[in-house]
Coordinates of C-alpha atoms in Angstrom, one line a residue:
M1 CA 0.0 0.0 0.0
E2 CA 1.4 3.4 -1.0
N3 CA 0.8 6.4 1.2
S4 CA 3.4 8.8 -0.1
K5 CA 1.0 11.8 0.4
N6 CA 0.7 11.0 4.1
T7 CA 3.4 12.3 6.5
A8 CA 3.2 10.9 10.1
L9 CA 4.7 12.3 13.2
V10 CA 4.9 9.7 15.9
V11 CA 5.4 11.3 19.3
G12 CA 7.2 8.9 21.6
A13 CA 8.7 6.8 18.8
T14 CA 11.1 4.9 21.1
G15 CA 8.3 3.6 23.3
I16 CA 6.4 0.4 23.2
T17 CA 3.4 1.9 21.3
G18 CA 5.3 4.5 19.2
S19 CA 8.0 2.1 17.9
N20 CA 5.5 -0.5 16.8
L21 CA 3.3 2.2 15.3
A22 CA 6.3 3.6 13.3
E23 CA 7.0 0.1 11.9
E24 CA 3.4 -0.3 10.8
L25 CA 3.3 3.1 9.1
I26 CA 6.5 2.5 7.3
S27 CA 5.3 -0.9 6.1
Q28 CA 2.3 0.9 4.6
G29 CA 4.5 3.4 2.7
W30 CA 4.1 6.4 5.0
T31 CA 6.8 9.0 5.3
T32 CA 7.3 8.7 9.1
Y33 CA 9.1 10.9 11.6
G34 CA 9.7 9.8 15.1
L35 CA 9.9 12.5 17.8
S36 CA 11.5 11.7 21.2
R37 CA 13.9 13.3 23.7
N38 CA 16.5 10.7 23.1
P39 CA 16.1 9.3 19.6
N40 CA 17.1 5.7 19.1
N41 CA 16.7 5.0 15.4
N42 CA 16.7 1.3 15.2
I43 CA 13.8 1.3 12.8
Q44 CA 14.7 1.2 9.1
G45 CA 13.0 4.1 7.3
L46 CA 12.2 6.1 10.4
H47 CA 13.3 9.8 10.4
A48 CA 14.4 10.5 14.0
V49 CA 13.6 13.9 15.4
K50 CA 15.0 15.1 18.8
A51 CA 13.0 17.5 20.7
D52 CA 11.7 18.4 24.2
L53 CA 7.9 18.6 24.4
M54 CA 8.1 20.9 27.4
D55 CA 10.1 23.4 25.4
E56 CA 8.2 25.1 22.5
Q57 CA 11.4 26.6 21.0
S58 CA 12.9 23.1 20.9
L59 CA 9.9 21.9 19.0
I60 CA 9.9 24.9 16.6
E61 CA 13.5 24.2 15.7
A62 CA 13.1 20.4 15.4
L63 CA 10.0 20.6 13.2
K64 CA 10.8 23.6 11.1
D65 CA 11.1 21.5 7.9
I66 CA 8.4 18.9 8.8
A67 CA 4.7 19.4 8.0
P68 CA 2.9 16.2 9.2
T69 CA -0.6 15.3 8.0
H70 CA -1.1 12.9 10.8
V71 CA 0.1 13.2 14.4
Y72 CA 0.2 10.1 16.7
F73 CA 0.7 11.0 20.4
T74 CA 1.9 8.0 22.3
T75 CA 4.0 9.3 25.2
W76 CA 3.6 10.7 28.7
M77 CA 5.8 11.6 31.7
R78 CA 5.3 10.1 35.2
N79 CA 5.2 12.6 38.1
D80 CA 4.7 12.3 41.9
T81 CA 1.0 13.4 42.0
E82 CA -1.9 13.4 39.6
E83 CA -2.1 17.2 39.7
E84 CA 1.5 17.3 38.5
N85 CA 0.7 14.6 35.9
I86 CA -2.1 16.8 34.6
R87 CA 0.1 19.9 34.5
V88 CA 3.0 18.2 32.7
N89 CA 1.2 15.8 30.3
S90 CA -1.4 18.3 29.2
A91 CA 1.5 20.7 28.4
L92 CA 3.2 18.0 26.2
V93 CA 0.1 17.8 24.0
R94 CA -0.7 21.5 24.0
N95 CA 2.9 22.6 23.2
L96 CA 3.2 20.3 20.2
L97 CA -0.2 21.1 18.7
H98 CA 0.5 24.8 19.2
V99 CA 3.7 24.6 17.3
L100 CA 2.1 22.7 14.5
S101 CA -0.9 25.0 14.3
S102 CA 0.7 27.6 12.0
K103 CA 1.8 24.9 9.5
K104 CA -1.9 24.1 8.7
S105 CA -0.8 20.7 7.6
V106 CA -2.4 18.4 10.2
K107 CA -5.5 16.5 9.1
H108 CA -5.8 14.1 12.1
V109 CA -4.4 13.7 15.6
A110 CA -4.6 10.3 17.4
L111 CA -4.0 10.2 21.2
V112 CA -3.2 7.0 23.0
T113 CA -4.4 6.8 26.7
G114 CA -5.6 3.7 28.4
L115 CA -7.9 2.1 30.9
K116 CA -7.1 4.6 33.7
H117 CA -9.8 6.5 31.8
Y118 CA -12.2 4.1 33.4
L119 CA -10.3 2.9 36.5
G120 CA -8.9 6.2 37.8
P121 CA -5.4 7.7 38.2
F122 CA -2.5 5.8 39.8
E123 CA -3.1 7.2 43.3
A124 CA -6.8 6.2 43.2
Y125 CA -6.4 3.3 40.9
A126 CA -9.4 0.9 40.9
K127 CA -10.4 1.8 44.4
A128 CA -13.7 0.9 45.8
G129 CA -16.4 3.5 45.1
V130 CA -15.1 4.4 41.6
L131 CA -15.0 1.0 40.0
P132 CA -16.7 0.8 36.6
E133 CA -19.0 -1.9 35.4
T134 CA -17.0 -4.3 33.2
P135 CA -16.5 -4.9 30.3
V136 CA -15.6 -1.2 30.1
R137 CA -17.2 0.7 27.1
E138 CA -16.3 4.0 25.5
E139 CA -19.6 5.6 26.5
H140 CA -18.8 5.3 30.2
Q141 CA -18.7 8.8 31.8
R142 CA -15.5 10.3 33.1
L143 CA -14.9 9.6 36.8
P144 CA -15.2 12.6 39.2
L145 CA -11.4 12.4 39.8
P146 CA -8.4 14.4 38.5
N147 CA -7.0 12.4 35.6
F148 CA -4.3 13.4 33.2
Y149 CA -5.9 11.3 30.4
Y150 CA -8.9 13.7 30.5
A151 CA -6.6 16.7 30.4
Q152 CA -4.7 15.3 27.4
E153 CA -8.0 14.6 25.6
D154 CA -9.2 18.2 26.3
E155 CA -6.1 19.6 24.7
V156 CA -6.7 17.6 21.6
Y157 CA -10.4 18.7 21.5
A158 CA -9.4 22.3 21.9
A159 CA -6.7 22.2 19.2
A160 CA -9.1 20.4 16.8
E161 CA -11.7 23.1 17.2
R162 CA -9.0 25.8 16.6
D163 CA -7.3 24.1 13.6
G164 CA -10.0 22.0 12.0
F165 CA -8.4 18.6 12.1
T166 CA -10.2 15.3 13.1
W167 CA -9.1 13.2 16.0
S168 CA -9.3 9.7 17.6
I169 CA -8.7 8.5 21.1
H170 CA -7.3 5.0 21.7
R171 CA -7.6 3.2 25.0
P172 CA -5.6 0.0 25.2
H173 CA -5.6 -2.4 28.1
T174 CA -2.1 -3.6 29.2
V175 CA 0.1 -3.2 26.2
I176 CA 2.3 -6.1 25.3
G177 CA 5.2 -5.5 22.9
Y178 CA 8.9 -4.9 22.3
A179 CA 10.6 -1.8 23.8
V180 CA 13.5 -1.0 26.1
G181 CA 13.3 1.7 28.7
N182 CA 9.5 1.8 28.7
L183 CA 7.6 3.0 31.8
M184 CA 4.8 0.4 31.4
N185 CA 6.0 -2.9 30.0
M186 CA 4.4 -6.0 31.5
G187 CA 5.6 -8.4 28.9
T188 CA 9.3 -7.6 29.2
T189 CA 8.9 -7.3 33.0
L190 CA 7.6 -10.8 33.3
A191 CA 10.3 -12.1 30.9
V192 CA 13.0 -10.7 33.1
Y193 CA 11.4 -12.0 36.3
A194 CA 11.0 -15.4 34.7
S195 CA 14.7 -15.4 33.6
I196 CA 15.8 -14.5 37.2
C197 CA 13.6 -17.3 38.5
K198 CA 15.1 -19.8 36.1
E199 CA 18.7 -18.8 37.0
T200 CA 18.1 -18.8 40.8
G201 CA 15.7 -21.7 41.0
R202 CA 12.9 -19.5 42.5
K203 CA 9.3 -20.1 41.8
F204 CA 7.4 -17.8 39.3
I205 CA 5.1 -16.3 41.9
W206 CA 1.8 -14.6 41.0
P207 CA 2.2 -11.0 42.3
G208 CA -1.4 -9.8 42.0
S209 CA -4.9 -10.1 43.5
A210 CA -7.4 -13.0 43.7
A211 CA -9.8 -11.1 41.5
Q212 CA -7.2 -10.8 38.7
W213 CA -6.0 -14.4 39.2
N214 CA -9.5 -15.9 38.9
G215 CA -11.2 -13.3 36.7
V216 CA -11.5 -12.8 33.0
S217 CA -9.0 -10.5 31.4
D218 CA -7.6 -9.3 28.1
V219 CA -4.5 -7.3 26.9
T220 CA -3.4 -5.3 23.9
D221 CA -0.6 -6.3 21.6
A222 CA 1.3 -3.2 20.5
R223 CA 1.0 -4.4 16.9
I224 CA -2.8 -4.5 16.9
L225 CA -2.9 -1.1 18.6
A226 CA -0.7 0.2 15.8
K227 CA -3.1 -1.2 13.2
Q228 CA -6.1 0.5 14.9
L229 CA -4.3 3.8 15.1
V230 CA -3.6 3.8 11.3
W231 CA -7.2 2.5 10.6
A232 CA -8.9 5.2 12.7
S233 CA -6.8 8.0 11.3
T234 CA -7.6 7.1 7.7
T235 CA -11.3 5.9 8.0
E236 CA -14.0 8.6 7.7
A237 CA -16.4 6.7 9.9
A238 CA -13.9 6.6 12.7
Q239 CA -13.3 10.3 12.9
N240 CA -13.8 12.2 16.1
E241 CA -14.3 9.0 18.1
A242 CA -12.8 7.2 21.1
F243 CA -12.0 3.5 20.8
N244 CA -11.1 0.7 23.2
I245 CA -8.5 -1.7 21.7
V246 CA -7.6 -5.2 22.9
N247 CA -6.5 -8.4 21.1
G248 CA -10.0 -9.8 20.7
D249 CA -9.7 -12.9 22.9
V250 CA -10.0 -13.3 26.7
F251 CA -8.2 -15.4 29.3
R252 CA -7.8 -16.1 33.0
W253 CA -4.4 -15.4 34.5
K254 CA -4.7 -18.7 36.5
W255 CA -4.5 -20.4 33.1
L256 CA -1.9 -18.1 31.3
W257 CA 0.5 -17.8 34.3
K258 CA 1.5 -21.5 34.1
R259 CA 1.8 -21.4 30.4
L260 CA 4.2 -18.5 30.6
A261 CA 6.2 -20.4 33.3
D262 CA 6.3 -23.5 31.1
W263 CA 7.8 -21.4 28.2
F264 CA 10.8 -20.6 30.5
G265 CA 10.9 -24.1 32.0
I266 CA 10.2 -22.9 35.6
E267 CA 7.6 -23.7 38.3
A268 CA 4.6 -21.4 38.6
E269 CA 2.9 -20.5 41.9
G270 CA -0.5 -19.0 41.9
F271 CA -2.5 -16.8 44.2
A272 CA -2.1 -17.8 47.9
S273 CA -3.8 -15.7 50.5
T274 CA -2.6 -12.2 49.6
A275 CA -0.9 -10.3 46.8
R276 CA 2.9 -10.6 46.7
P277 CA 4.1 -7.5 44.8
L278 CA 6.6 -8.0 42.1
E279 CA 8.3 -4.7 43.0
K280 CA 9.3 -6.2 46.3
E281 CA 10.2 -9.5 44.7
L282 CA 12.7 -7.8 42.4
E283 CA 13.9 -5.0 44.6
N284 CA 17.2 -6.6 45.5
D285 CA 17.8 -8.4 42.2
Q286 CA 20.0 -6.0 40.3
H287 CA 23.2 -7.8 41.3
I288 CA 21.6 -11.1 40.1
W289 CA 20.6 -9.5 36.8
T290 CA 24.2 -8.2 36.4
Q291 CA 25.5 -11.7 36.8
I292 CA 23.0 -13.0 34.3
V293 CA 24.0 -10.3 31.8
Q294 CA 27.6 -11.2 32.1
K295 CA 27.1 -14.9 32.0
Y296 CA 25.0 -14.9 28.8
G297 CA 26.4 -11.8 27.1
L298 CA 23.2 -9.8 27.2
K299 CA 22.9 -6.2 26.1
E300 CA 21.1 -4.4 29.0
N301 CA 22.6 -4.4 32.4
N302 CA 20.1 -1.9 34.0
L303 CA 17.2 -4.0 35.4
D304 CA 15.1 -0.8 35.7
R305 CA 15.3 -0.2 31.9
L306 CA 13.7 -3.6 31.3
A307 CA 11.4 -4.2 34.2
S308 CA 8.6 -1.9 35.3
A309 CA 7.4 -3.9 38.3
W310 CA 5.5 -1.1 39.8
H311 CA 3.1 -0.9 36.8
T312 CA 2.8 -4.7 36.5
D313 CA 1.8 -4.7 40.2
L314 CA -0.9 -2.1 39.5
D315 CA -2.3 -4.1 36.6
L316 CA -2.3 -7.5 38.3
G317 CA -3.3 -6.1 41.7
R318 CA -6.7 -4.7 40.7
P319 CA -9.5 -5.7 43.0
L320 CA -11.8 -6.6 40.2
E321 CA -11.7 -8.5 36.9
V322 CA -11.1 -6.1 34.0
M323 CA -12.1 -6.7 30.4
V324 CA -12.8 -4.4 27.5
D325 CA -15.6 -4.2 25.0
I326 CA -14.3 -3.5 21.5
S327 CA -17.6 -3.7 19.6
K328 CA -17.5 0.0 18.6
S329 CA -14.5 -0.3 16.3
R330 CA -15.6 -3.7 15.0
K331 CA -18.9 -2.3 13.9
L332 CA -17.1 0.4 12.0
G333 CA -14.9 -2.1 10.2
F334 CA -11.8 -2.8 12.3
K335 CA -11.5 -6.6 12.2
E336 CA -8.0 -7.3 13.4
Y337 CA -7.4 -10.1 15.9
Q338 CA -4.3 -11.3 17.9
N339 CA -3.9 -14.4 20.0
T340 CA -2.8 -13.3 23.5
E341 CA -0.5 -16.3 24.3
D342 CA 1.2 -15.6 21.0
S343 CA 1.7 -11.9 22.0
F344 CA 3.7 -13.0 25.0
T345 CA 5.7 -15.9 23.4
E346 CA 6.5 -14.0 20.3
L347 CA 7.8 -11.1 22.5
F348 CA 9.9 -13.6 24.5
E349 CA 11.4 -15.0 21.3
K350 CA 12.3 -11.4 20.2
L351 CA 13.8 -10.5 23.5
K352 CA 15.9 -13.7 23.3
A353 CA 16.9 -13.0 19.7
E354 CA 17.9 -9.4 20.7
K355 CA 19.9 -10.7 23.6
L356 CA 17.9 -9.0 26.3
I357 CA 17.0 -12.2 28.1
P358 CA 19.0 -15.5 28.1

């Protein structure tokens, strides 16, 4: 497919969502720029752009010769409070769209958020009193809580009204895919944890809640998210809409956990009487990981650049089963499907091939 007239700007191109999106766009013939603070251009055909989203002058200089038709916003910055998350992450969106406004080139802006839209911000995450009915649907009202996802959406809406472009909002569940240094990366986190378990003879202990262990769940492969992003940004019926996105199958962690352990040849242990957070399980394992890296000649010595245990704990520690309804995009023509077990095992194979796990 040739899309030479489309020029994409992927914001957060080194992340788990942005990098997979960049590959999808390039495969479809798009001219693709990848903006990030620290460009890491390992993607053939991607034009790396270095800029600081908090600095408008930096953006003006970096984008002076670039006039994107489509903007895909896939990044955020973690802060200590939700108020600070709102201040910073709304500014990231606002600054970029303000700088692009004068170019009058933008036709569509796609924003990636997630299920915190329904479950609440980190500090009030899935707490009793604000729990949504599941499966979560796009028409659910915003929670009466401060939430940086809402602030980012509002910046897109305001800029769209000012500049006349269309928009789409994308709400994945847990994103599974390849990236290094990503803030929210369950697949790689579990791969690293399993590798440590195998090396030390430890059990692969379920870190989360009983509700998550026993309940029905789903996840989002970064590759299917990329396909939905491109679809929504080029499909008239999908303009100015918000969409959930997951693989299209469901599973129970009590089933999948053992299958992941079997892939690594280790012993799984399920939910006992309480959650056993992975962040605590891994907190003293940097020296073990260093030994593993040296023994097997791996590429990344910094455990924190591979494992985001805090976020995996949030996802797997939810006090309710969480699943997503994706009827809305299906009704409009998005038919992609991804097997979840394959999402994990294909990621593990890639991490092994790239010498990031033994």
